[in-house]
Amino acid sequence: MTHSNNFKQSHTEEEINIREELEKYLRYWPWFVITVLVAIIGAFVYLRLTVPVYNTVASVIIKDEESQGGGGSAEMANFSELGLLGGMGTNSIENEIGLLNSRRLMISTVKALNLNIEYYDAAGVKEDEIYLDAPYLVTLLSVDDALLQHATREGESDFLIKPAQEEGVVELHFLENDKVLRVKLDEIVNLPFATLVVKDNRKFHEATGRLLTSKKSQIVKLKTVEQIADRLRSKVQVNLIDDNATLLEFNLESTVKEKAQDVLDQLIFEYNKEAIEDKNEVANNTARFIDERLQIISQDLDTVEVGLKDFKEDNRLTNIEAESSLIIENASDYRRREQEIGTQLELANSMISYLQDNPENSDLLPANMGLEGEAVNGQIENYNQLVLERNRILSGATERNPAVIRLNSQIEQLRSTILSGLQRTQSNLRIALNDLKRQSNLIGSEIAQVPAKELQFRDISRQQNIKEALYIFLLQKREENSLSLAATAPKAKIVDPAYSLGNPVSPKRNIVLAAALLLGLAIPFLVIYIRRLLNNKIERRDDIEKITRQIPVVGELPRIARGESDLIVENDRSVLAESFRILVTNLQYLLVNAETDGKGYCIYTTSTVKGEGKTFTSINLAMTLANTGKKVVIIGADLRNPQLQRYDNQSKSLLGVSDYLVSNDHTLEKLVHDSKFHPKLKLFLSGSIPPNPSELLRQKKFGQMIAELREQYDYVIVDTAPCMLVADTFLISRYADLILYVTRAGYTEKKLLNFAVDAVKDGKLHDVSFVINDVKTANFGYGNKYGYAYGAEQPSLWERFKKSF
């Protein structure tokens, strides 16, 4: 049961603490409303002035050439059998991503789209790029990159184009130096950094002849191609969608959707264009080799055919084949084999001659020439792939690149290997040919009876067949090579052409408005929190009650607005008057046990330091008591720094307490004067400033003075000196029935409250109660914080708002 009660009590205290903490911030609700409104208005202005940025996306599939060579469609299978799909293969998808991100490809894209010329709307509030919708387009004929880069850095390359009064003439207003240049459309304009032509791009309605575009002027910004390329490279993102696929996605954020789409589409086009050029390089090189060999073989074939014709004419031969068919039938097999080996030997000789005549490693070797032996053909294909890879790297690097050096070494080694292999093949073919010839000689003994002319004819005919077979073979290869050129497909297959998403990626309206709302709430919260965190002054009664519970707080006095009176008058219904009435009511409960023997009460007002409002509290407390019909006298006991005189300038020269204590010639009746504030309120001023105020206050005469005044008045209010600065108040504290310890909100430091607590513990002061002066309306602990003042006019919302801080 006890545990349950403790839990309920702790829960209630926690709830109260949370409510109190919230109230500390909610009392400043006007500031939260204002900052939220300002933040939201600022957010709307930001959204209005900020150009939205959209995300543009495109996707492609990078084809794997090696996998395509093995088949796919029927046509691709046929081409593979013909050897037409050799060439550049994909080493890795990372290399292709690197190529797509290369500066060279982006420079080609910028040049193709003229992106180094930017157009902006001159009439808009925000700087909107209008891309190709500009009323006038600029064409650069020549550019000095160094001068243009300097002009761009200085802002001298930006100019405004406005139509002039004269038809076909525009004005170029240079923004940096305010120079104006009138030029005609479609005529060459010479600038220090470029030569350009301004063309009319305005669209007219055919029927009415009116302009369809509302833009009459524009700002043109000229940049170098490299500047734009570097900027776009940093924005274009190429990402691999899946590690197990070759699907790439392009992303580009831009304020102009059409421009971003053109950039991505052109970038893919430039990539495909370069890939096709690489693929066709081997085919073009093979075509040149075949044409050279066809020219040589054609001349040799003509020579053999002319010799055969002359031989038949000289020897009057008609049908030698029929006459020697029986003999030749036995040797036909050897001749066929001899012909095949001769063809292979001729091809080997041609390839060796080509390698020896072209020693440069940058040249590609003819592929698929029909040489038997998979080793040599595979080496030639690998050689061409290495050369292409080396050339691709050289397009973006130098000869000293480690990758280039490594590839050059591999190419040199492979070239030597190919040459050695061809030479071995040549040697083997010659041996085989010689062997066949020996076999043919053996058969020749069987046909020894055949006339020598027949043998000579067969020799010439054999040479003709070899040349003719080689000629037909090269013609076939040339056609196949032409087909491979015609069948070249793009390397990057477009899955989705560039398209822009509908919603901008920035600024996001909902996020900006939400951030503005949070910022509007956070700013006053942080200001209030930091202000409270750094504030070492008391502000409200809670600040005192947290430090000390031994000394009660009997009153809170409101802050006096500038221009308002700080004195209570008769029938006063102000908040100040109500606060002192509450203070007087609370004093009645504290004085109920005071032993006065029918005499008046003696109340001291003191403070820790100067400026906390002792005198202000004293005189208004006296006025409040006087308004209730009590006889009241105020004693100025601060002999060092008297302050009562400032409320009554005419009494500054009057004698007072110090004069009474110094001399026995003065009586209280002569020194206590009427006040101008109230007929029941008397003033007993401090008098002349003595050199020894502490010694005067130590006298018993001061106590006798208090006792005498208590017999004459209902309340004796004593305005004493600050306790922390001098000991005067401690010397006379025993004569008081109640001591009001005045603190001031926003002025008295919290640590000074410990001085009052220690003074009570040490017995220097007794019957002490705190009074908080100069409290803001928002910080009142009770009653007045709700704005209640009986019979008084309710202050306006603006007045209460101003008093909240």
Coordinates of N, CA and C in Angstrom, one line a residue, residues 119-272:
Y119 N 21.8 29.6 -71.9 CA 20.8 30.7 -72.0 C 19.9 30.8 -70.8
Y120 N 19.7 32.0 -70.3 CA 18.9 32.2 -69.1 C 17.9 33.3 -69.3
D121 N 16.7 33.2 -68.7 CA 15.7 34.1 -68.8 C 16.0 35.4 -68.0
A122 N 16.1 36.5 -68.7 CA 16.5 37.8 -68.1 C 15.4 38.5 -67.3
A123 N 14.1 38.1 -67.6 CA 13.0 38.8 -66.9 C 12.5 38.1 -65.7
G124 N 12.9 36.9 -65.4 CA 12.4 36.1 -64.3 C 13.0 36.6 -63.0
V125 N 12.2 36.2 -61.9 CA 12.7 36.5 -60.6 C 13.9 35.7 -60.2
K126 N 13.8 34.4 -60.6 CA 14.9 33.5 -60.4 C 15.6 33.2 -61.7
E127 N 16.8 32.7 -61.6 CA 17.7 32.5 -62.8 C 17.3 31.2 -63.4
D128 N 16.3 31.2 -64.4 CA 15.8 30.0 -65.0 C 16.6 29.8 -66.3
E129 N 17.2 28.6 -66.5 CA 17.9 28.3 -67.8 C 16.8 27.9 -68.8
I130 N 16.8 28.5 -69.9 CA 15.8 28.2 -70.9 C 16.3 27.3 -72.1
Y131 N 17.5 26.9 -72.0 CA 18.1 25.9 -72.9 C 17.8 26.4 -74.4
L132 N 17.2 25.6 -75.2 CA 17.0 25.9 -76.6 C 15.7 26.7 -76.9
D133 N 15.0 27.0 -75.9 CA 13.8 27.8 -76.0 C 14.1 29.3 -76.0
A134 N 15.3 29.7 -76.2 CA 15.7 31.1 -76.1 C 15.3 31.8 -77.4
P135 N 14.9 33.1 -77.4 CA 14.5 33.8 -78.6 C 15.7 33.9 -79.6
Y136 N 16.9 33.9 -79.1 CA 18.1 34.1 -79.9 C 19.1 33.0 -79.6
L137 N 19.7 32.4 -80.6 CA 20.7 31.4 -80.4 C 22.0 31.9 -80.9
V138 N 23.1 31.5 -80.2 CA 24.5 31.9 -80.5 C 25.2 30.7 -81.0
T139 N 25.9 30.9 -82.1 CA 26.8 29.9 -82.7 C 28.2 30.4 -82.7
L140 N 29.1 29.6 -82.1 CA 30.5 29.9 -82.0 C 31.2 29.4 -83.2
L141 N 31.9 30.4 -83.9 CA 32.6 30.0 -85.1 C 34.1 29.6 -84.7
S142 N 34.6 30.4 -83.8 CA 36.0 30.1 -83.3 C 36.1 30.6 -81.9
V143 N 37.0 29.9 -81.1 CA 37.1 30.3 -79.7 C 38.6 30.2 -79.3
D144 N 39.0 31.2 -78.5 CA 40.3 31.2 -77.9 C 40.1 30.7 -76.4
D145 N 40.4 29.4 -76.2 CA 40.0 28.8 -74.9 C 40.7 29.6 -73.7
A146 N 41.9 30.0 -73.9 CA 42.6 30.7 -72.8 C 42.0 32.0 -72.5
L147 N 41.7 32.8 -73.5 CA 41.0 34.1 -73.3 C 39.6 33.9 -72.8
L148 N 38.9 32.9 -73.3 CA 37.5 32.6 -72.8 C 37.5 32.2 -71.4
Q149 N 38.5 31.4 -71.0 CA 38.5 31.0 -69.6 C 38.8 32.2 -68.7
H150 N 39.7 33.1 -69.1 CA 39.9 34.3 -68.3 C 38.7 35.2 -68.2
A151 N 38.0 35.3 -69.4 CA 36.8 36.1 -69.4 C 35.7 35.5 -68.6
T152 N 35.6 34.2 -68.5 CA 34.6 33.5 -67.7 C 34.9 33.8 -66.2
R153 N 36.1 33.7 -65.9 CA 36.5 33.9 -64.5 C 36.2 35.3 -64.0
E154 N 36.4 36.3 -64.9 CA 36.1 37.7 -64.6 C 34.6 38.1 -64.9
G155 N 33.8 37.2 -65.4 CA 32.5 37.5 -65.7 C 32.3 38.3 -67.0
E156 N 33.3 38.4 -67.8 CA 33.2 39.3 -69.0 C 32.6 38.5 -70.2
S157 N 32.3 37.2 -70.0 CA 31.8 36.5 -71.1 C 30.2 36.4 -71.1
D158 N 29.6 37.0 -70.1 CA 28.2 37.0 -69.9 C 27.6 38.3 -70.5
F159 N 26.6 38.1 -71.3 CA 26.0 39.3 -71.9 C 24.5 39.1 -72.1
L160 N 23.8 40.2 -72.2 CA 22.3 40.2 -72.3 C 22.0 40.5 -73.8
I161 N 21.1 39.7 -74.4 CA 20.6 40.0 -75.7 C 19.2 40.6 -75.7
K162 N 19.1 41.8 -76.3 CA 17.8 42.4 -76.3 C 17.5 42.9 -77.8
P163 N 16.3 42.8 -78.2 CA 16.0 43.3 -79.6 C 16.1 44.8 -79.6
A164 N 16.7 45.3 -80.7 CA 16.8 46.7 -80.9 C 15.5 47.2 -81.6
Q165 N 15.4 48.6 -81.7 CA 14.3 49.1 -82.4 C 14.3 48.8 -83.9
E166 N 15.5 48.7 -84.5 CA 15.6 48.3 -85.9 C 15.4 46.8 -86.1
E167 N 14.6 46.5 -87.1 CA 14.4 45.1 -87.4 C 15.6 44.4 -87.8
G168 N 15.8 43.1 -87.3 CA 17.0 42.3 -87.6 C 18.3 42.8 -86.9
V169 N 18.1 43.6 -85.9 CA 19.3 44.1 -85.1 C 19.0 43.8 -83.6
V170 N 20.1 43.3 -82.9 CA 19.9 43.1 -81.5 C 21.1 43.8 -80.8
E171 N 20.9 44.0 -79.5 CA 21.9 44.7 -78.6 C 22.5 43.7 -77.7
L172 N 23.8 43.7 -77.6 CA 24.5 42.8 -76.7 C 25.0 43.7 -75.5
H173 N 24.4 43.5 -74.3 CA 24.7 44.3 -73.1 C 25.7 43.4 -72.3
F174 N 26.9 43.7 -72.2 CA 27.9 43.0 -71.4 C 27.7 43.4 -69.9
L175 N 27.4 42.4 -69.1 CA 27.0 42.7 -67.7 C 28.2 43.2 -66.8
E176 N 29.4 42.8 -67.2 CA 30.5 43.2 -66.3 C 30.9 44.7 -66.5
N177 N 31.0 45.1 -67.7 CA 31.6 46.4 -68.0 C 30.5 47.4 -68.5
D178 N 29.2 47.0 -68.6 CA 28.1 47.8 -69.1 C 28.4 48.2 -70.6
K179 N 29.1 47.5 -71.3 CA 29.4 47.8 -72.7 C 28.2 47.3 -73.5
V180 N 27.7 48.1 -74.5 CA 26.6 47.7 -75.4 C 27.1 47.6 -76.8
L181 N 26.8 46.5 -77.5 CA 27.2 46.3 -78.9 C 26.0 46.0 -79.7
R182 N 25.8 46.8 -80.8 CA 24.7 46.5 -81.7 C 25.2 45.7 -82.8
V183 N 24.5 44.5 -83.1 CA 24.9 43.6 -84.1 C 23.7 43.2 -84.9
K184 N 23.9 42.8 -86.2 CA 22.9 42.3 -87.0 C 22.8 40.8 -86.9
L185 N 21.6 40.3 -87.0 CA 21.4 38.8 -87.0 C 22.1 38.2 -88.1
D186 N 22.7 36.9 -87.9 CA 23.3 36.1 -88.9 C 24.6 36.7 -89.4
E187 N 25.1 37.8 -88.8 CA 26.4 38.3 -89.2 C 27.5 38.0 -88.1
I188 N 28.7 37.9 -88.6 CA 29.8 37.5 -87.7 C 30.1 38.7 -86.8
V189 N 30.2 38.3 -85.5 CA 30.6 39.2 -84.4 C 31.9 38.8 -83.8
N190 N 32.9 39.7 -83.8 CA 34.2 39.5 -83.3 C 34.3 40.0 -81.9
L191 N 34.6 39.1 -81.0 CA 34.8 39.4 -79.6 C 36.3 39.1 -79.2
P192 N 36.8 39.7 -78.2 CA 38.2 39.4 -77.8 C 38.5 37.9 -77.6
F193 N 37.5 37.1 -77.2 CA 37.8 35.7 -76.9 C 37.1 34.7 -77.8
A194 N 36.2 35.2 -78.7 CA 35.5 34.3 -79.6 C 34.9 35.1 -80.8
T195 N 34.6 34.3 -81.8 CA 33.9 34.8 -83.0 C 32.6 34.1 -83.1
L196 N 31.5 34.8 -83.1 CA 30.2 34.2 -83.0 C 29.2 34.8 -84.0
V197 N 28.0 34.1 -84.1 CA 26.9 34.6 -84.9 C 25.6 34.5 -84.1
V198 N 24.8 35.5 -84.0 CA 23.5 35.5 -83.3 C 22.4 35.2 -84.3
K199 N 21.6 34.2 -84.1 CA 20.6 33.8 -85.0 C 19.2 33.9 -84.3
D200 N 18.2 34.2 -85.1 CA 16.9 34.4 -84.6 C 16.2 33.0 -84.4
N201 N 15.7 32.8 -83.1 CA 15.1 31.6 -82.8 C 13.6 31.8 -82.4
R202 N 13.1 33.0 -82.6 CA 11.8 33.3 -82.2 C 10.8 32.6 -83.1
K203 N 9.7 32.2 -82.5 CA 8.7 31.4 -83.3 C 7.5 32.4 -83.5
F204 N 7.0 32.4 -84.7 CA 5.9 33.3 -85.1 C 4.7 32.5 -85.5
H205 N 3.5 33.0 -85.2 CA 2.3 32.4 -85.7 C 2.1 32.7 -87.1
E206 N 1.9 31.7 -88.0 CA 1.9 31.9 -89.4 C 0.7 32.8 -89.8
A207 N -0.4 32.7 -89.2 CA -1.6 33.5 -89.6 C -1.5 34.9 -89.2
T208 N -1.2 35.2 -87.9 CA -1.2 36.5 -87.4 C 0.2 37.2 -87.4
G209 N 1.3 36.4 -87.5 CA 2.6 37.0 -87.5 C 3.1 37.4 -86.1
R210 N 2.4 37.0 -85.1 CA 2.7 37.4 -83.7 C 3.7 36.4 -83.1
L211 N 4.5 36.9 -82.1 CA 5.4 36.0 -81.5 C 4.7 35.0 -80.6
L212 N 5.1 33.7 -80.6 CA 4.5 32.7 -79.8 C 5.2 32.6 -78.4
T213 N 6.4 33.2 -78.3 CA 7.2 33.1 -77.1 C 7.0 34.5 -76.3
S214 N 6.9 34.4 -75.0 CA 6.8 35.6 -74.2 C 8.2 36.2 -73.8
K215 N 9.2 35.5 -74.1 CA 10.6 35.9 -73.7 C 11.1 36.9 -74.8
K216 N 11.5 38.1 -74.4 CA 12.0 39.1 -75.3 C 13.5 39.3 -75.2
S217 N 14.0 39.0 -74.0 CA 15.5 39.1 -73.7 C 16.0 37.9 -73.0
Q218 N 17.3 37.8 -73.1 CA 17.9 36.6 -72.5 C 19.3 36.9 -72.1
I219 N 19.8 36.1 -71.1 CA 21.2 36.2 -70.7 C 22.0 35.1 -71.3
V220 N 23.1 35.3 -72.0 CA 24.0 34.3 -72.6 C 25.2 34.2 -71.8
K221 N 25.6 33.0 -71.4 CA 26.9 32.7 -70.6 C 27.7 31.8 -71.5
L222 N 28.9 32.2 -71.8 CA 29.8 31.4 -72.6 C 30.8 30.8 -71.7
K223 N 31.0 29.5 -71.8 CA 32.0 28.8 -71.0 C 32.9 27.9 -71.9
T224 N 34.0 27.5 -71.4 CA 34.8 26.6 -72.2 C 34.2 25.2 -72.2
V225 N 34.5 24.4 -73.2 CA 34.0 23.1 -73.3 C 34.5 22.2 -72.1
E226 N 35.8 22.4 -71.7 CA 36.3 21.7 -70.5 C 35.6 22.0 -69.2
Q227 N 35.2 23.3 -69.0 CA 34.5 23.6 -67.8 C 33.2 22.9 -67.7
I228 N 32.4 22.9 -68.8 CA 31.1 22.3 -68.8 C 31.3 20.8 -68.7
A229 N 32.3 20.2 -69.3 CA 32.5 18.8 -69.3 C 32.8 18.3 -67.9
D230 N 33.7 19.1 -67.2 CA 34.0 18.7 -65.8 C 32.8 18.9 -64.9
R231 N 32.0 19.9 -65.1 CA 30.8 20.1 -64.3 C 29.9 18.9 -64.5
L232 N 29.6 18.5 -65.7 CA 28.7 17.4 -66.0 C 29.2 16.1 -65.5
R233 N 30.6 15.9 -65.6 CA 31.1 14.6 -65.2 C 30.9 14.4 -63.7
S234 N 30.9 15.5 -62.9 CA 30.7 15.4 -61.5 C 29.2 15.1 -61.1
K235 N 28.3 15.4 -62.1 CA 26.9 15.2 -61.8 C 26.4 13.9 -62.4
V236 N 26.9 13.4 -63.5 CA 26.4 12.2 -64.1 C 26.9 11.0 -63.3
Q237 N 26.0 10.1 -62.9 CA 26.3 8.9 -62.1 C 25.9 7.7 -62.9
V238 N 26.9 6.8 -63.1 CA 26.7 5.6 -63.8 C 26.8 4.4 -62.8
N239 N 25.7 3.7 -62.6 CA 25.7 2.6 -61.6 C 25.3 1.3 -62.2
L240 N 26.0 0.2 -61.7 CA 25.7 -1.1 -62.1 C 24.5 -1.6 -61.3
I241 N 23.4 -2.0 -62.0 CA 22.2 -2.4 -61.3 C 22.3 -3.7 -60.6
D242 N 23.0 -4.7 -61.3 CA 23.1 -6.0 -60.7 C 24.6 -6.5 -61.0
D243 N 25.2 -7.1 -59.9 CA 26.6 -7.6 -60.1 C 26.6 -8.7 -61.1
N244 N 25.5 -9.4 -61.3 CA 25.5 -10.6 -62.2 C 25.0 -10.2 -63.6
A245 N 24.8 -8.9 -63.9 CA 24.3 -8.5 -65.2 C 25.2 -7.3 -65.7
T246 N 24.9 -6.9 -66.9 CA 25.6 -5.7 -67.5 C 24.7 -4.6 -67.7
L247 N 23.6 -4.5 -66.9 CA 22.7 -3.4 -67.0 C 23.1 -2.2 -66.2
L248 N 23.3 -1.1 -66.9 CA 23.8 0.2 -66.3 C 22.7 1.2 -66.3
E249 N 22.6 2.0 -65.2 CA 21.7 3.1 -65.1 C 22.4 4.4 -64.9
F250 N 21.9 5.4 -65.7 CA 22.5 6.7 -65.7 C 21.6 7.6 -64.9
N251 N 22.2 8.5 -64.1 CA 21.4 9.5 -63.4 C 22.0 10.9 -63.5
L252 N 21.2 11.9 -63.7 CA 21.7 13.3 -63.9 C 20.7 14.2 -63.3
E253 N 21.1 15.0 -62.3 CA 20.2 16.0 -61.7 C 20.4 17.3 -62.3
S254 N 19.4 17.9 -62.8 CA 19.5 19.2 -63.5 C 18.2 20.0 -63.4
T255 N 18.3 21.3 -63.6 CA 17.2 22.2 -63.5 C 16.4 22.2 -64.8
V256 N 17.0 21.7 -65.9 CA 16.3 21.7 -67.2 C 16.2 20.2 -67.6
K257 N 14.9 19.7 -67.7 CA 14.7 18.3 -68.0 C 15.2 18.0 -69.4
E258 N 14.9 18.8 -70.4 CA 15.2 18.5 -71.8 C 16.8 18.5 -71.9
K259 N 17.5 19.4 -71.3 CA 18.9 19.4 -71.4 C 19.5 18.1 -70.8
A260 N 19.1 17.7 -69.6 CA 19.6 16.5 -69.0 C 19.3 15.3 -69.9
Q261 N 18.1 15.2 -70.5 CA 17.8 14.1 -71.4 C 18.7 14.0 -72.6
D262 N 19.0 15.2 -73.2 CA 19.9 15.3 -74.3 C 21.3 14.9 -74.0
V263 N 21.7 15.3 -72.8 CA 23.1 14.9 -72.3 C 23.2 13.4 -72.2
L264 N 22.3 12.7 -71.6 CA 22.4 11.3 -71.4 C 22.3 10.5 -72.7
D265 N 21.3 11.0 -73.5 CA 21.2 10.3 -74.8 C 22.4 10.5 -75.7
Q266 N 23.0 11.7 -75.7 CA 24.2 11.9 -76.5 C 25.4 11.2 -75.9
L267 N 25.5 11.1 -74.6 CA 26.6 10.4 -74.0 C 26.6 8.9 -74.5
I268 N 25.4 8.3 -74.4 CA 25.2 6.9 -74.9 C 25.6 6.8 -76.4
F269 N 25.1 7.8 -77.2 CA 25.4 7.8 -78.6 C 26.9 7.8 -78.9
E270 N 27.6 8.7 -78.1 CA 29.1 8.9 -78.3 C 29.8 7.6 -77.9
Y271 N 29.3 6.9 -76.9 CA 29.9 5.6 -76.5 C 29.7 4.6 -77.6
N272 N 28.5 4.5 -78.1 CA 28.2 3.5 -79.2 C 29.0 3.8 -80.4

